[in-house]
């Protein structure tokens, strides 16, 4: 199996080295194409207003001065054009990607781009407890095993798999929960400050409430309870019922 690795935290991030370890437990044919610098929360953005630089670091290892989407696009259509990857793995993200995070995440966006290109893809993220030093042992221990089981399943077209590891010790993991992503109330903190020239600027915070408004059978609750969450995400954003409702409204 040929695997391509990408991420949004940058090619030199700790989580990316964990992803490489996971991938090499699955195959010897591992390729890397990741951003030169951190690209967190860029979502599925594509660089179109400037040229991109593709830098080869060593054999099968490349860096791009662009987004996670740019990386996958260049890797599949240029670097690996003679033999495309069988699987794209993205992450391991520094922090969870659950609930509405999936719409912002560059980690998931790399997997989205692979899916649109007809390649199966998995996004990995590691949750961290507030006030604790980042600990990657849970992702490192469980990543390959969970990936193998996910790969063994049949995925419909335009579906990717989103995996989150809980902020618990590896031996404290309660199991794997295959769940839909939840919805949390957005409670972003906007910090308003004044720069040395007297002008106002803002920092967008990351604070969100933990309430899962769709009930307890979601990634929000399962991750909080110590489960590894596995969530299939479908790139078909159509809403059939709303289409019919709007057709009726415009037909009048």
Short mmCIF file of C-alpha atoms in Angstrom, two decimals:
data_model
loop_
_atom_site.label_atom_id
_atom_site.label_comp_id
_atom_site.label_asym_id
_atom_site.label_seq_id
_atom_site.Cartn_x
_atom_site.Cartn_y
_atom_site.Cartn_z
CA UNK A 1 0.00 0.00 0.00
CA UNK A 2 1.27 3.44 -0.95
CA UNK A 3 0.45 6.13 1.63
CA UNK A 4 0.71 9.90 1.32
CA UNK A 5 0.99 11.96 4.51
CA UNK A 6 -0.10 15.58 4.95
CA UNK A 7 -1.14 17.83 7.82
CA UNK A 8 -1.88 21.43 8.82
CA UNK A 9 0.55 21.88 11.75
CA UNK A 10 3.57 21.87 9.45
CA UNK A 11 6.11 19.33 8.29
CA UNK A 12 8.27 19.70 11.41
CA UNK A 13 5.46 19.33 13.96
CA UNK A 14 5.54 16.64 16.64
CA UNK A 15 2.17 15.26 15.59
CA UNK A 16 3.43 14.73 12.06
CA UNK A 17 6.29 12.57 13.31
CA UNK A 18 3.68 10.49 15.16
CA UNK A 19 1.71 10.13 11.93
CA UNK A 20 4.83 8.91 10.14
CA UNK A 21 5.31 6.26 12.81
CA UNK A 22 1.71 5.13 12.38
CA UNK A 23 2.05 4.97 8.60
CA UNK A 24 5.26 2.93 8.74
CA UNK A 25 3.45 0.32 10.82
CA UNK A 26 1.15 -0.11 7.82
CA UNK A 27 3.58 0.00 4.89
CA UNK A 28 7.14 0.77 3.79
CA UNK A 29 5.93 2.95 0.91
CA UNK A 30 5.34 6.25 2.72
CA UNK A 31 5.43 9.65 1.00
CA UNK A 32 5.31 13.06 2.66
CA UNK A 33 4.00 16.37 1.32
CA UNK A 34 3.20 18.86 4.07
CA UNK A 35 3.14 22.62 4.67
CA UNK A 36 6.39 24.45 5.40
CA UNK A 37 4.67 26.29 8.28
CA UNK A 38 1.58 25.88 10.45
CA UNK A 39 -1.72 26.20 8.58
CA UNK A 40 -4.23 25.51 11.35
CA UNK A 41 -7.88 26.50 10.75
CA UNK A 42 -7.34 27.30 7.06
CA UNK A 43 -10.11 24.84 6.21
CA UNK A 44 -10.27 23.69 2.57
CA UNK A 45 -8.53 26.75 1.17
CA UNK A 46 -6.56 26.70 -2.07
CA UNK A 47 -3.76 29.14 -2.94
CA UNK A 48 -4.68 30.89 -6.20
CA UNK A 49 -3.27 34.44 -5.93
CA UNK A 50 0.43 33.61 -5.84
CA UNK A 51 2.75 30.84 -7.09
CA UNK A 52 3.52 27.84 -4.90
CA UNK A 53 6.96 26.47 -4.08
CA UNK A 54 7.44 22.71 -3.85
CA UNK A 55 10.66 21.82 -2.04
CA UNK A 56 12.14 18.33 -2.01
CA UNK A 57 13.80 17.59 1.33
CA UNK A 58 14.83 14.02 0.64
CA UNK A 59 13.52 11.00 -1.23
CA UNK A 60 9.72 10.78 -0.91
CA UNK A 61 9.67 13.89 1.30
CA UNK A 62 8.42 17.30 0.13
CA UNK A 63 7.32 20.59 1.66
CA UNK A 64 4.99 23.22 0.19
CA UNK A 65 4.69 26.91 1.10
CA UNK A 66 0.91 26.61 1.01
CA UNK A 67 -2.15 25.04 2.58
CA UNK A 68 -2.91 21.38 3.33
CA UNK A 69 -5.13 21.32 0.25
CA UNK A 70 -2.25 22.64 -1.88
CA UNK A 71 -0.01 19.89 -0.52
CA UNK A 72 -2.34 17.04 -1.44
CA UNK A 73 -3.11 18.53 -4.84
CA UNK A 74 0.57 18.93 -5.76
CA UNK A 75 1.56 15.55 -4.35
CA UNK A 76 -1.11 13.58 -6.20
CA UNK A 77 -0.99 15.45 -9.50
CA UNK A 78 2.76 16.13 -9.73
CA UNK A 79 5.00 14.33 -7.26
CA UNK A 80 3.14 11.00 -7.44
CA UNK A 81 1.44 11.36 -10.81
CA UNK A 82 2.97 8.15 -12.18
CA UNK A 83 1.58 6.09 -9.29
CA UNK A 84 -1.03 7.69 -7.09
CA UNK A 85 -1.33 6.85 -3.38
CA UNK A 86 -3.81 4.22 -2.21
CA UNK A 87 -4.47 6.16 0.98
CA UNK A 88 -3.93 9.69 2.30
CA UNK A 89 -3.44 10.16 6.03
CA UNK A 90 -3.58 13.63 7.59
CA UNK A 91 -2.47 14.74 11.08
CA UNK A 92 -1.87 13.91 13.80
CA UNK A 93 -3.41 17.27 14.65
CA UNK A 94 -2.42 19.11 17.82
CA UNK A 95 -5.89 19.15 19.38
CA UNK A 96 -9.19 17.50 18.62
CA UNK A 97 -11.28 17.99 15.51
CA UNK A 98 -14.86 17.24 16.51
CA UNK A 99 -18.31 18.81 16.06
CA UNK A 100 -18.12 22.07 14.11
CA UNK A 101 -14.30 21.86 14.09
CA UNK A 102 -14.63 19.78 10.94
CA UNK A 103 -15.61 22.88 8.97
CA UNK A 104 -12.52 24.83 10.04
CA UNK A 105 -9.85 22.15 10.19
CA UNK A 106 -6.93 22.11 7.77
CA UNK A 107 -6.22 18.54 8.90
CA UNK A 108 -9.61 17.38 7.68
CA UNK A 109 -9.30 19.56 4.56
CA UNK A 110 -6.27 17.55 3.42
CA UNK A 111 -8.37 14.39 3.71
CA UNK A 112 -11.22 16.14 1.88
CA UNK A 113 -8.97 17.00 -1.05
CA UNK A 114 -7.79 13.40 -1.32
CA UNK A 115 -11.39 12.21 -1.22
CA UNK A 116 -12.35 14.58 -4.04
CA UNK A 117 -9.43 13.17 -6.03
CA UNK A 118 -10.86 9.67 -5.61
CA UNK A 119 -8.40 8.51 -2.92
CA UNK A 120 -9.44 7.10 0.45
CA UNK A 121 -8.39 9.34 3.33
CA UNK A 122 -8.20 9.39 7.13
CA UNK A 123 -7.74 12.44 9.36
CA UNK A 124 -6.19 11.94 12.82
CA UNK A 125 -6.33 14.33 15.80
CA UNK A 126 -5.12 14.09 19.40
CA UNK A 127 -7.07 15.79 22.18
CA UNK A 128 -5.15 17.42 25.04
CA UNK A 129 -6.35 18.17 28.54
CA UNK A 130 -6.20 21.79 29.65
CA UNK A 131 -3.11 22.52 31.69
CA UNK A 132 -1.31 19.30 30.73
CA UNK A 133 1.78 18.96 28.60
CA UNK A 134 0.88 17.58 25.15
CA UNK A 135 1.08 13.80 25.23
CA UNK A 136 1.11 11.87 21.95
CA UNK A 137 1.35 8.35 23.37
CA UNK A 138 -2.31 7.50 22.86
CA UNK A 139 -2.25 8.34 19.16
CA UNK A 140 1.09 6.57 18.74
CA UNK A 141 -0.14 3.37 20.38
CA UNK A 142 -3.61 3.13 18.86
CA UNK A 143 -3.20 4.85 15.49
CA UNK A 144 -2.12 1.92 13.33
CA UNK A 145 -4.64 -0.51 14.84
CA UNK A 146 -7.57 1.88 14.34
CA UNK A 147 -6.40 2.73 10.81
CA UNK A 148 -6.20 -0.95 9.83
CA UNK A 149 -9.78 -1.57 10.93
CA UNK A 150 -11.02 1.56 9.15
CA UNK A 151 -9.22 0.60 5.93
CA UNK A 152 -10.73 -2.89 6.08
CA UNK A 153 -14.24 -1.40 5.84
CA UNK A 154 -15.93 -0.37 2.59
CA UNK A 155 -16.40 3.39 2.25
CA UNK A 156 -18.95 4.98 -0.07
CA UNK A 157 -17.79 7.49 -2.64
CA UNK A 158 -17.02 10.99 -1.27
CA UNK A 159 -16.61 9.74 2.32
CA UNK A 160 -13.55 10.27 4.52
CA UNK A 161 -12.90 9.03 8.05
CA UNK A 162 -12.20 11.40 10.95
CA UNK A 163 -10.44 9.86 13.98
CA UNK A 164 -9.89 11.55 17.35
CA UNK A 165 -7.83 10.20 20.25
CA UNK A 166 -8.94 11.15 23.78
CA UNK A 167 -6.80 12.97 26.33
CA UNK A 168 -6.20 9.86 28.45
CA UNK A 169 -3.28 7.50 28.88
CA UNK A 170 -3.09 4.80 26.19
CA UNK A 171 -4.17 2.04 28.59
CA UNK A 172 -7.12 4.12 29.82
CA UNK A 173 -8.84 4.24 26.42
CA UNK A 174 -12.34 2.83 26.86
CA UNK A 175 -12.66 1.58 23.30
CA UNK A 176 -13.57 2.82 19.86
CA UNK A 177 -16.88 4.58 19.21
CA UNK A 178 -18.16 5.00 15.66
CA UNK A 179 -20.35 8.08 16.01
CA UNK A 180 -21.63 11.09 14.05
CA UNK A 181 -20.07 14.46 14.69
CA UNK A 182 -21.97 16.61 17.12
CA UNK A 183 -22.83 20.29 17.29
CA UNK A 184 -21.53 22.51 20.07
CA UNK A 185 -22.62 26.04 20.82
CA UNK A 186 -19.93 28.33 19.48
CA UNK A 187 -18.53 30.50 22.25
CA UNK A 188 -15.41 31.97 20.73
CA UNK A 189 -13.72 34.57 22.89
CA UNK A 190 -12.77 37.77 21.07
CA UNK A 191 -9.93 39.57 22.82
CA UNK A 192 -9.89 43.27 21.95
CA UNK A 193 -6.57 45.05 22.50
CA UNK A 194 -4.74 48.23 21.54
CA UNK A 195 -1.43 48.17 19.64
CA UNK A 196 1.50 50.61 20.34
CA UNK A 197 0.10 53.03 17.75
CA UNK A 198 -3.28 53.20 19.46
CA UNK A 199 -5.14 51.07 16.94
CA UNK A 200 -7.58 48.34 17.91
CA UNK A 201 -6.85 44.72 17.05
CA UNK A 202 -8.43 41.37 17.94
CA UNK A 203 -7.37 37.84 18.83
CA UNK A 204 -9.90 35.10 18.07
CA UNK A 205 -9.92 32.62 20.93
CA UNK A 206 -10.69 28.91 20.88
CA UNK A 207 -13.13 28.61 23.79
CA UNK A 208 -16.23 26.54 23.05
CA UNK A 209 -18.84 24.99 25.30
CA UNK A 210 -19.04 21.21 25.55
CA UNK A 211 -22.79 20.90 25.11
CA UNK A 212 -23.74 18.49 22.34
CA UNK A 213 -27.13 19.72 21.21
CA UNK A 214 -27.77 16.58 19.15
CA UNK A 215 -27.69 14.34 22.21
CA UNK A 216 -25.06 12.07 23.68
CA UNK A 217 -24.40 9.74 20.73
CA UNK A 218 -21.83 12.03 19.12
CA UNK A 219 -18.06 12.49 18.96
CA UNK A 220 -18.29 15.25 21.59
CA UNK A 221 -19.60 12.93 24.30
CA UNK A 222 -17.65 9.83 23.26
CA UNK A 223 -14.30 11.64 23.27
CA UNK A 224 -15.07 13.23 26.64
CA UNK A 225 -15.79 9.77 28.05
CA UNK A 226 -12.40 8.44 26.92
CA UNK A 227 -13.25 6.71 23.66
CA UNK A 228 -11.39 6.95 20.39
CA UNK A 229 -13.95 8.40 18.00
CA UNK A 230 -14.33 7.32 14.39
CA UNK A 231 -16.63 9.49 12.29
CA UNK A 232 -17.33 9.08 8.58
CA UNK A 233 -17.79 12.46 6.91
CA UNK A 234 -19.69 12.78 3.62
CA UNK A 235 -18.70 15.50 1.19
CA UNK A 236 -22.16 15.61 -0.39
CA UNK A 237 -23.54 18.77 1.24
CA UNK A 238 -26.93 18.58 -0.43
CA UNK A 239 -30.02 18.52 1.81
CA UNK A 240 -32.76 16.60 0.02
CA UNK A 241 -35.68 17.77 2.16
CA UNK A 242 -34.69 21.43 1.82
CA UNK A 243 -34.36 21.04 -1.96
CA UNK A 244 -37.94 19.82 -2.17
CA UNK A 245 -39.17 22.57 0.16
CA UNK A 246 -37.45 25.29 -1.89
CA UNK A 247 -38.70 23.83 -5.17
CA UNK A 248 -42.23 24.06 -3.84
CA UNK A 249 -41.68 27.63 -2.67
CA UNK A 250 -40.28 28.81 -6.01
CA UNK A 251 -42.93 26.96 -7.99
CA UNK A 252 -45.67 29.15 -6.51
#
